[in-house]
Amino acid sequence: MSFPLLTAMAAVPAIGAIVTAAVPAAKRSAAKWTALLFSLATLALAAVALVRFEPGGAQYQLTESHAWIEDFGVRYELGVDGIAVVLVALTAVLIPFVILAGWHDADPLESDGGSGTERPDRRWRPTQGFFALILMVEAMVVISFEATDVFLFYIFFEAMLIPMYFLIGGFGDRAGGRSAEESATQRSYAAVKFLLYNLAGGLIMLAAVVGLYAVTADDLGTGTFSLQQIAEARADGRLDFATSTERLLFLGFFFAFAVKAPLWPLHTWLPNAMGESTAPIAVLITAVVDKVGTFAMLRYCLQLFPEASTWATPVVLVLAVISIIYGALLAVGQRDIKRLIAYASISHFGFIILGIFAMTSQGQGGATLYMVNHGVSTAALMLVAGFLITRRGSRLIADYGGVQKVAPVLAGTFLIGGLATLSLPGLAPFVSEFLVLVGTFSRYPALGVIASAGIILAALYVLVLYQRTMTGPVKDEVRGMPDLRPRELVVVAPLIALLIFLGVYPKPVTDIVDPAVDHTLSVVDEKDPEPDHPVTVDAGWFGYRPQGDHASGGAK
C-alpha cells in the first residue's frame, strides 16, 4: 500500500493546529514555532507531490479511494491533476510566509498610556488560537483542492468558513485611527458579512449537490458523488442529464463559486473582510481561500456540466469584464490601502474567470497561471503594506508621504509588489494576463479589447498609490519609521524572487497545467479557433506548444 501523500498534506496542518492550540498559554513563542514547523512540513510534502506528479500522465494522480458513507454513495476520494497540484503547492508556499508575517499579530496589546487599564479590544487574543486557525484553514483548502468526491469537497468548501470567521472577527486589524469599540464593531460586521455571503452560496450549492445525487441515482441505479464515476458514466452514455436539469445544477454550483471567487455583483464582502483583517489574514483570504472558487469552476462547473457551461459562457464573460473594470475603477478612488488592494483583487479575479470561460487553451492556461501569480503578487504587496501600516498605525493613504527616504528597502519592495500587480513585463502576472487576453481575443475580440482597459487602470491605481505614500516630502509621522527588519525580509525576499522567476520562465508551471487544460477543453468539446493568418511560432519558453486536437496550427 503506497504512502497516502495527499491525506498527509491535509493531515499535517490539521494535526499542527491541534498541537499549536494545546501549547500552554504562557508559551506564545513555542506556539508560533510549532505552527511554523508544521507549515514547513506541509511544504515539504507538497514538494514531494510536485516531484512525483507526472505531467501528461493519468488525469488524476496520487489517488486515494476509500469507502466512507456507502449508503449515500459518499467516498473518501482524493486525486490531483496539474491544476490542483500547483494550487496545493501555492498554498503550502504561502502559509509559512503568512505565519512569519503575522508573528506578532496576536500578541497581547499594551495597556493604554501606562494607566494599567487594558484596551477593550485586548479581550481573549490567544496567540495559540490565531496560529491554530491559520493551519486549520490550510488543511481545509488543501483537501478541497485534492477531493475528487463532490460531497467531500462540499464539506471542506463550507467548513473553511468557520476558522476564517474567527480570524477576521477575533484577530482583525487594530490600525485605522478608530476607537477600540469601533474597530471591534467593524471587524464583527466584516466577519458576519463574509460568513453570510458564503453560507448563502453554500446552501444553494448544497441543493445542487443533492440534485446531482438524485440524477445519478435515477440513471445509474445507485447515487454517486465520484467525479471519475460520473465522467465514465457520461462518456459511455449511461448518464445523460436533461438540458434544463444540467443548467439548474450548473447554476447552483456556479453561484457558490462566484461568491467565493468573488465575481461581480457577489463581491461586496471582500473589501470589508480584507480591510478589517490583518495583512497576513487578508493574504489568506484572497491568495489562498478565494482560489478554491476559481479552481472549482474548472473542476466542477466545466467538467460536470459542459453543455450548461457553454450555455452560460456569454453571461459569465460579461460579468467577468464588469469585474475587471469595476474593481479597477473603485481601486483608483480608494483612500484606504488595504481596500485598494481588495478592489484590485476583484479586478484580477475577473481576468481569471474571463480566461476560464474563454474556452481556449491560452485562456484557461493563463487563468490557471494567473491563480498562482496573483497569489504570489498579492501576498508580496499586501504583506509589505501590512508592515507599513503596522509602523504608522493607519491604513489611510493620506497619512503617508516620503517613506522611500526613510525606509528605502520597504519602499522598494512595495514598488516591486505594485509593479507585479499592474502586470509589468518581466514579473509573473504579465505572462498570465497576456495569455488570458490573447485567449479571450481569439474568440471574443470585443470583450478582449474592453478587458484590456483594466491594464491601464491598474497602472493608474498602483502608481498613484506609490506616489502618494512613498514619494514627496517626508511627513513628520513617518520620519522615524524603521526599514524592514530581518524577519520581514525573510518574508518578502522569496516572494519577490518567485515573481521574477515566474515572470521570465513560467514554463515549469505551464508544463504541469497544460494537460489538465487540454482535458477540460475536451470535456466541454471546445477547440482553439483557427487563426485567419496562421503563423508557426515556437512558444516553448512560455510552455505553450500546439497539442493534440487543440492545436490550431498557429501561434499558441
PDB file of C-alpha atoms in Angstrom, residues 337-541:
ATOM      1  CA  ILE A 337      -4.503  50.998   1.291  1.00  0.00           C
ATOM      2  CA  LYS A 338      -5.955  47.585   2.071  1.00  0.00           C
ATOM      3  CA  ARG A 339      -9.308  48.284   0.450  1.00  0.00           C
ATOM      4  CA  LEU A 340      -7.451  49.422  -2.676  1.00  0.00           C
ATOM      5  CA  ILE A 341      -5.676  46.062  -2.828  1.00  0.00           C
ATOM      6  CA  ALA A 342      -9.014  44.310  -2.244  1.00  0.00           C
ATOM      7  CA  TYR A 343     -10.665  46.033  -5.201  1.00  0.00           C
ATOM      8  CA  ALA A 344      -7.583  45.317  -7.314  1.00  0.00           C
ATOM      9  CA  SER A 345      -8.044  41.633  -6.456  1.00  0.00           C
ATOM     10  CA  ILE A 346     -11.668  41.768  -7.623  1.00  0.00           C
ATOM     11  CA  SER A 347     -10.356  43.071 -10.957  1.00  0.00           C
ATOM     12  CA  HIS A 348      -7.760  40.296 -11.121  1.00  0.00           C
ATOM     13  CA  PHE A 349     -10.315  37.593 -10.353  1.00  0.00           C
ATOM     14  CA  GLY A 350     -12.297  38.981 -13.263  1.00  0.00           C
ATOM     15  CA  PHE A 351      -9.304  38.221 -15.502  1.00  0.00           C
ATOM     16  CA  ILE A 352      -9.092  34.681 -14.117  1.00  0.00           C
ATOM     17  CA  ILE A 353     -12.786  33.956 -14.739  1.00  0.00           C
ATOM     18  CA  LEU A 354     -12.547  35.579 -18.171  1.00  0.00           C
ATOM     19  CA  GLY A 355      -9.746  33.173 -19.081  1.00  0.00           C
ATOM     20  CA  ILE A 356     -11.626  30.137 -17.756  1.00  0.00           C
ATOM     21  CA  PHE A 357     -14.774  30.816 -19.777  1.00  0.00           C
ATOM     22  CA  ALA A 358     -12.991  31.994 -22.925  1.00  0.00           C
ATOM     23  CA  MET A 359     -12.796  28.238 -23.634  1.00  0.00           C
ATOM     24  CA  THR A 360      -9.350  28.386 -25.245  1.00  0.00           C
ATOM     25  CA  SER A 361      -6.114  26.705 -24.231  1.00  0.00           C
ATOM     26  CA  GLN A 362      -4.375  30.078 -23.873  1.00  0.00           C
ATOM     27  CA  GLY A 363      -7.221  31.495 -21.802  1.00  0.00           C
ATOM     28  CA  GLN A 364      -7.578  28.575 -19.404  1.00  0.00           C
ATOM     29  CA  GLY A 365      -3.836  28.005 -19.149  1.00  0.00           C
ATOM     30  CA  GLY A 366      -3.355  31.707 -18.480  1.00  0.00           C
ATOM     31  CA  ALA A 367      -6.166  31.680 -15.905  1.00  0.00           C
ATOM     32  CA  THR A 368      -4.556  28.799 -14.020  1.00  0.00           C
ATOM     33  CA  LEU A 369      -1.170  30.510 -14.144  1.00  0.00           C
ATOM     34  CA  TYR A 370      -2.895  33.724 -13.019  1.00  0.00           C
ATOM     35  CA  MET A 371      -4.183  31.951  -9.900  1.00  0.00           C
ATOM     36  CA  VAL A 372      -0.606  31.163  -8.947  1.00  0.00           C
ATOM     37  CA  ASN A 373       0.859  34.516  -9.946  1.00  0.00           C
ATOM     38  CA  HIS A 374      -1.907  36.536  -8.317  1.00  0.00           C
ATOM     39  CA  GLY A 375      -1.385  34.607  -5.104  1.00  0.00           C
ATOM     40  CA  VAL A 376       2.315  35.471  -5.048  1.00  0.00           C
ATOM     41  CA  SER A 377       1.976  39.107  -6.174  1.00  0.00           C
ATOM     42  CA  THR A 378      -0.903  39.911  -3.825  1.00  0.00           C
ATOM     43  CA  ALA A 379       0.951  38.275  -0.944  1.00  0.00           C
ATOM     44  CA  ALA A 380       4.037  40.392  -1.645  1.00  0.00           C
ATOM     45  CA  LEU A 381       2.125  43.682  -1.963  1.00  0.00           C
ATOM     46  CA  MET A 382      -0.281  43.116   0.932  1.00  0.00           C
ATOM     47  CA  LEU A 383       2.366  41.902   3.376  1.00  0.00           C
ATOM     48  CA  VAL A 384       4.629  44.877   2.681  1.00  0.00           C
ATOM     49  CA  ALA A 385       1.586  47.140   3.013  1.00  0.00           C
ATOM     50  CA  GLY A 386       0.897  45.440   6.344  1.00  0.00           C
ATOM     51  CA  PHE A 387       4.428  46.152   7.554  1.00  0.00           C
ATOM     52  CA  LEU A 388       3.932  49.777   6.518  1.00  0.00           C
ATOM     53  CA  ILE A 389       0.563  50.078   8.276  1.00  0.00           C
ATOM     54  CA  THR A 390       1.917  48.491  11.465  1.00  0.00           C
ATOM     55  CA  ARG A 391       4.656  51.133  11.657  1.00  0.00           C
ATOM     56  CA  ARG A 392       2.364  54.132  11.121  1.00  0.00           C
ATOM     57  CA  GLY A 393      -0.823  52.768  12.707  1.00  0.00           C
ATOM     58  CA  SER A 394      -3.008  53.948   9.835  1.00  0.00           C
ATOM     59  CA  ARG A 395      -4.450  52.455   6.645  1.00  0.00           C
ATOM     60  CA  LEU A 396      -5.164  55.844   5.049  1.00  0.00           C
ATOM     61  CA  ILE A 397      -3.044  56.769   2.030  1.00  0.00           C
ATOM     62  CA  ALA A 398      -3.118  60.444   3.019  1.00  0.00           C
ATOM     63  CA  ASP A 399      -1.263  59.698   6.271  1.00  0.00           C
ATOM     64  CA  TYR A 400       1.909  58.740   4.388  1.00  0.00           C
ATOM     65  CA  GLY A 401       4.479  60.562   2.306  1.00  0.00           C
ATOM     66  CA  GLY A 402       8.209  60.382   1.673  1.00  0.00           C
ATOM     67  CA  VAL A 403       8.563  56.847   3.034  1.00  0.00           C
ATOM     68  CA  GLN A 404      11.220  55.950   0.435  1.00  0.00           C
ATOM     69  CA  LYS A 405      13.594  58.461   2.024  1.00  0.00           C
ATOM     70  CA  VAL A 406      13.419  56.928   5.492  1.00  0.00           C
ATOM     71  CA  ALA A 407      12.753  53.249   4.635  1.00  0.00           C
ATOM     72  CA  PRO A 408      14.146  52.619   1.132  1.00  0.00           C
ATOM     73  CA  VAL A 409      14.020  48.805   1.281  1.00  0.00           C
ATOM     74  CA  LEU A 410      10.396  48.840   2.388  1.00  0.00           C
ATOM     75  CA  ALA A 411       9.570  51.310  -0.398  1.00  0.00           C
ATOM     76  CA  GLY A 412      11.481  49.268  -2.974  1.00  0.00           C
ATOM     77  CA  THR A 413       9.741  46.015  -2.141  1.00  0.00           C
ATOM     78  CA  PHE A 414       6.400  47.834  -2.112  1.00  0.00           C
ATOM     79  CA  LEU A 415       7.170  49.127  -5.598  1.00  0.00           C
ATOM     80  CA  ILE A 416       8.019  45.657  -6.926  1.00  0.00           C
ATOM     81  CA  GLY A 417       4.823  44.221  -5.463  1.00  0.00           C
ATOM     82  CA  GLY A 418       2.866  47.066  -7.029  1.00  0.00           C
ATOM     83  CA  LEU A 419       4.516  46.646 -10.429  1.00  0.00           C
ATOM     84  CA  ALA A 420       3.656  42.948 -10.325  1.00  0.00           C
ATOM     85  CA  THR A 421       0.054  43.876  -9.556  1.00  0.00           C
ATOM     86  CA  LEU A 422      -0.099  46.059 -12.677  1.00  0.00           C
ATOM     87  CA  SER A 423       1.438  43.177 -14.689  1.00  0.00           C
ATOM     88  CA  LEU A 424       4.730  44.775 -15.647  1.00  0.00           C
ATOM     89  CA  PRO A 425       6.598  42.683 -18.269  1.00  0.00           C
ATOM     90  CA  GLY A 426       9.288  40.630 -16.567  1.00  0.00           C
ATOM     91  CA  LEU A 427       7.166  39.921 -13.500  1.00  0.00           C
ATOM     92  CA  ALA A 428       4.951  36.860 -13.122  1.00  0.00           C
ATOM     93  CA  PRO A 429       1.421  38.291 -13.591  1.00  0.00           C
ATOM     94  CA  PHE A 430       2.314  39.729 -17.003  1.00  0.00           C
ATOM     95  CA  VAL A 431       2.591  36.296 -18.631  1.00  0.00           C
ATOM     96  CA  SER A 432      -0.725  35.050 -17.254  1.00  0.00           C
ATOM     97  CA  GLU A 433      -2.616  38.258 -18.028  1.00  0.00           C
ATOM     98  CA  PHE A 434      -1.195  38.286 -21.548  1.00  0.00           C
ATOM     99  CA  LEU A 435      -2.300  34.688 -22.141  1.00  0.00           C
ATOM    100  CA  VAL A 436      -5.796  35.381 -20.782  1.00  0.00           C
ATOM    101  CA  LEU A 437      -6.206  38.375 -23.099  1.00  0.00           C
ATOM    102  CA  VAL A 438      -4.813  36.508 -26.120  1.00  0.00           C
ATOM    103  CA  GLY A 439      -7.109  33.551 -25.441  1.00  0.00           C
ATOM    104  CA  THR A 440     -10.106  35.832 -24.997  1.00  0.00           C
ATOM    105  CA  PHE A 441      -9.348  37.975 -28.042  1.00  0.00           C
ATOM    106  CA  SER A 442      -9.031  34.933 -30.311  1.00  0.00           C
ATOM    107  CA  ARG A 443     -12.688  34.045 -29.651  1.00  0.00           C
ATOM    108  CA  TYR A 444     -14.301  37.221 -28.263  1.00  0.00           C
ATOM    109  CA  PRO A 445     -12.307  40.183 -29.622  1.00  0.00           C
ATOM    110  CA  ALA A 446     -14.676  42.873 -28.324  1.00  0.00           C
ATOM    111  CA  LEU A 447     -14.509  41.576 -24.750  1.00  0.00           C
ATOM    112  CA  GLY A 448     -10.739  41.216 -25.032  1.00  0.00           C
ATOM    113  CA  VAL A 449     -10.387  44.863 -26.021  1.00  0.00           C
ATOM    114  CA  ILE A 450     -12.637  46.083 -23.190  1.00  0.00           C
ATOM    115  CA  ALA A 451     -10.826  43.916 -20.630  1.00  0.00           C
ATOM    116  CA  SER A 452      -7.505  45.406 -21.742  1.00  0.00           C
ATOM    117  CA  ALA A 453      -8.613  48.712 -20.204  1.00  0.00           C
ATOM    118  CA  GLY A 454      -8.075  47.030 -16.842  1.00  0.00           C
ATOM    119  CA  ILE A 455      -4.333  47.111 -17.506  1.00  0.00           C
ATOM    120  CA  ILE A 456      -4.392  50.917 -17.911  1.00  0.00           C
ATOM    121  CA  LEU A 457      -6.454  51.385 -14.778  1.00  0.00           C
ATOM    122  CA  ALA A 458      -4.124  49.062 -12.843  1.00  0.00           C
ATOM    123  CA  ALA A 459      -1.146  51.239 -13.778  1.00  0.00           C
ATOM    124  CA  LEU A 460      -3.093  54.258 -12.560  1.00  0.00           C
ATOM    125  CA  TYR A 461      -4.073  52.967  -9.109  1.00  0.00           C
ATOM    126  CA  VAL A 462      -0.708  51.332  -8.398  1.00  0.00           C
ATOM    127  CA  LEU A 463       1.476  54.264  -9.438  1.00  0.00           C
ATOM    128  CA  VAL A 464      -0.743  56.827  -7.717  1.00  0.00           C
ATOM    129  CA  LEU A 465      -0.635  54.717  -4.539  1.00  0.00           C
ATOM    130  CA  TYR A 466       3.159  54.584  -4.673  1.00  0.00           C
ATOM    131  CA  GLN A 467       3.462  58.286  -5.441  1.00  0.00           C
ATOM    132  CA  ARG A 468       1.246  59.363  -2.544  1.00  0.00           C
ATOM    133  CA  THR A 469       2.775  57.060   0.065  1.00  0.00           C
ATOM    134  CA  MET A 470       6.428  56.745  -0.871  1.00  0.00           C
ATOM    135  CA  THR A 471       7.443  59.965  -2.638  1.00  0.00           C
ATOM    136  CA  GLY A 472       7.227  63.668  -1.829  1.00  0.00           C
ATOM    137  CA  PRO A 473       8.129  65.443   1.414  1.00  0.00           C
ATOM    138  CA  VAL A 474       8.666  63.269   4.466  1.00  0.00           C
ATOM    139  CA  LYS A 475       5.727  63.635   6.828  1.00  0.00           C
ATOM    140  CA  ASP A 476       6.534  64.091  10.485  1.00  0.00           C
ATOM    141  CA  GLU A 477       4.637  60.923  11.429  1.00  0.00           C
ATOM    142  CA  VAL A 478       6.836  58.730   9.212  1.00  0.00           C
ATOM    143  CA  ARG A 479      10.160  60.461   9.834  1.00  0.00           C
ATOM    144  CA  GLY A 480      11.315  57.888  12.358  1.00  0.00           C
ATOM    145  CA  MET A 481       9.867  54.872  10.531  1.00  0.00           C
ATOM    146  CA  PRO A 482      12.264  51.886  10.626  1.00  0.00           C
ATOM    147  CA  ASP A 483      13.114  49.928   7.498  1.00  0.00           C
ATOM    148  CA  LEU A 484      12.293  46.250   7.037  1.00  0.00           C
ATOM    149  CA  ARG A 485      13.585  44.011   9.805  1.00  0.00           C
ATOM    150  CA  PRO A 486      15.304  40.644   9.160  1.00  0.00           C
ATOM    151  CA  ARG A 487      12.102  38.638   9.794  1.00  0.00           C
ATOM    152  CA  GLU A 488      10.207  40.838   7.349  1.00  0.00           C
ATOM    153  CA  LEU A 489      12.943  40.493   4.734  1.00  0.00           C
ATOM    154  CA  VAL A 490      12.719  36.712   5.081  1.00  0.00           C
ATOM    155  CA  VAL A 491       9.024  37.024   4.249  1.00  0.00           C
ATOM    156  CA  VAL A 492       9.306  39.414   1.312  1.00  0.00           C
ATOM    157  CA  ALA A 493      12.535  38.406  -0.458  1.00  0.00           C
ATOM    158  CA  PRO A 494      11.448  34.878  -1.539  1.00  0.00           C
ATOM    159  CA  LEU A 495       8.128  36.203  -2.839  1.00  0.00           C
ATOM    160  CA  ILE A 496       9.887  38.817  -4.968  1.00  0.00           C
ATOM    161  CA  ALA A 497      12.351  36.202  -6.224  1.00  0.00           C
ATOM    162  CA  LEU A 498       9.406  33.975  -7.199  1.00  0.00           C
ATOM    163  CA  LEU A 499       7.718  36.865  -9.016  1.00  0.00           C
ATOM    164  CA  ILE A 500      10.846  37.461 -11.078  1.00  0.00           C
ATOM    165  CA  PHE A 501      11.491  33.767 -11.784  1.00  0.00           C
ATOM    166  CA  LEU A 502       7.933  33.053 -12.939  1.00  0.00           C
ATOM    167  CA  GLY A 503       7.973  36.295 -14.899  1.00  0.00           C
ATOM    168  CA  VAL A 504      10.920  35.258 -17.060  1.00  0.00           C
ATOM    169  CA  TYR A 505      10.457  31.479 -17.034  1.00  0.00           C
ATOM    170  CA  PRO A 506       6.910  30.239 -16.312  1.00  0.00           C
ATOM    171  CA  LYS A 507       7.421  27.005 -18.250  1.00  0.00           C
ATOM    172  CA  PRO A 508       7.748  24.728 -15.186  1.00  0.00           C
ATOM    173  CA  VAL A 509       4.206  25.664 -14.165  1.00  0.00           C
ATOM    174  CA  THR A 510       2.643  25.659 -17.634  1.00  0.00           C
ATOM    175  CA  ASP A 511       4.125  22.233 -18.403  1.00  0.00           C
ATOM    176  CA  ILE A 512       2.210  20.855 -15.423  1.00  0.00           C
ATOM    177  CA  VAL A 513      -1.127  22.558 -16.077  1.00  0.00           C
ATOM    178  CA  ASP A 514      -1.280  22.173 -19.899  1.00  0.00           C
ATOM    179  CA  PRO A 515      -2.553  18.543 -19.943  1.00  0.00           C
ATOM    180  CA  ALA A 516      -5.288  19.368 -17.408  1.00  0.00           C
ATOM    181  CA  VAL A 517      -6.353  22.361 -19.507  1.00  0.00           C
ATOM    182  CA  ASP A 518      -6.476  20.182 -22.628  1.00  0.00           C
ATOM    183  CA  HIS A 519      -8.619  17.637 -20.796  1.00  0.00           C
ATOM    184  CA  THR A 520     -11.057  20.323 -19.638  1.00  0.00           C
ATOM    185  CA  LEU A 521     -11.409  21.664 -23.174  1.00  0.00           C
ATOM    186  CA  SER A 522     -12.042  18.166 -24.494  1.00  0.00           C
ATOM    187  CA  VAL A 523     -14.804  17.632 -21.926  1.00  0.00           C
ATOM    188  CA  VAL A 524     -16.611  20.815 -22.984  1.00  0.00           C
ATOM    189  CA  ASP A 525     -15.888  19.898 -26.624  1.00  0.00           C
ATOM    190  CA  GLU A 526     -14.119  23.162 -27.430  1.00  0.00           C
ATOM    191  CA  LYS A 527     -11.110  23.731 -29.666  1.00  0.00           C
ATOM    192  CA  ASP A 528      -8.952  26.775 -30.171  1.00  0.00           C
ATOM    193  CA  PRO A 529     -10.290  28.896 -33.048  1.00  0.00           C
ATOM    194  CA  GLU A 530      -8.254  28.748 -36.233  1.00  0.00           C
ATOM    195  CA  PRO A 531      -6.346  31.994 -36.824  1.00  0.00           C
ATOM    196  CA  ASP A 532      -7.087  33.885 -40.038  1.00  0.00           C
ATOM    197  CA  HIS A 533      -3.393  34.028 -40.888  1.00  0.00           C
ATOM    198  CA  PRO A 534      -1.581  31.026 -39.355  1.00  0.00           C
ATOM    199  CA  VAL A 535       1.983  31.650 -38.258  1.00  0.00           C
ATOM    200  CA  THR A 536       4.061  28.869 -36.784  1.00  0.00           C
ATOM    201  CA  VAL A 537       5.633  30.003 -33.522  1.00  0.00           C
ATOM    202  CA  ASP A 538       7.808  28.018 -31.154  1.00  0.00           C
ATOM    203  CA  ALA A 539       6.460  29.197 -27.813  1.00  0.00           C
ATOM    204  CA  GLY A 540       8.349  26.668 -25.751  1.00  0.00           C
ATOM    205  CA  TRP A 541       9.769  29.331 -23.438  1.00  0.00           C
TER     206      TRP A 541
END
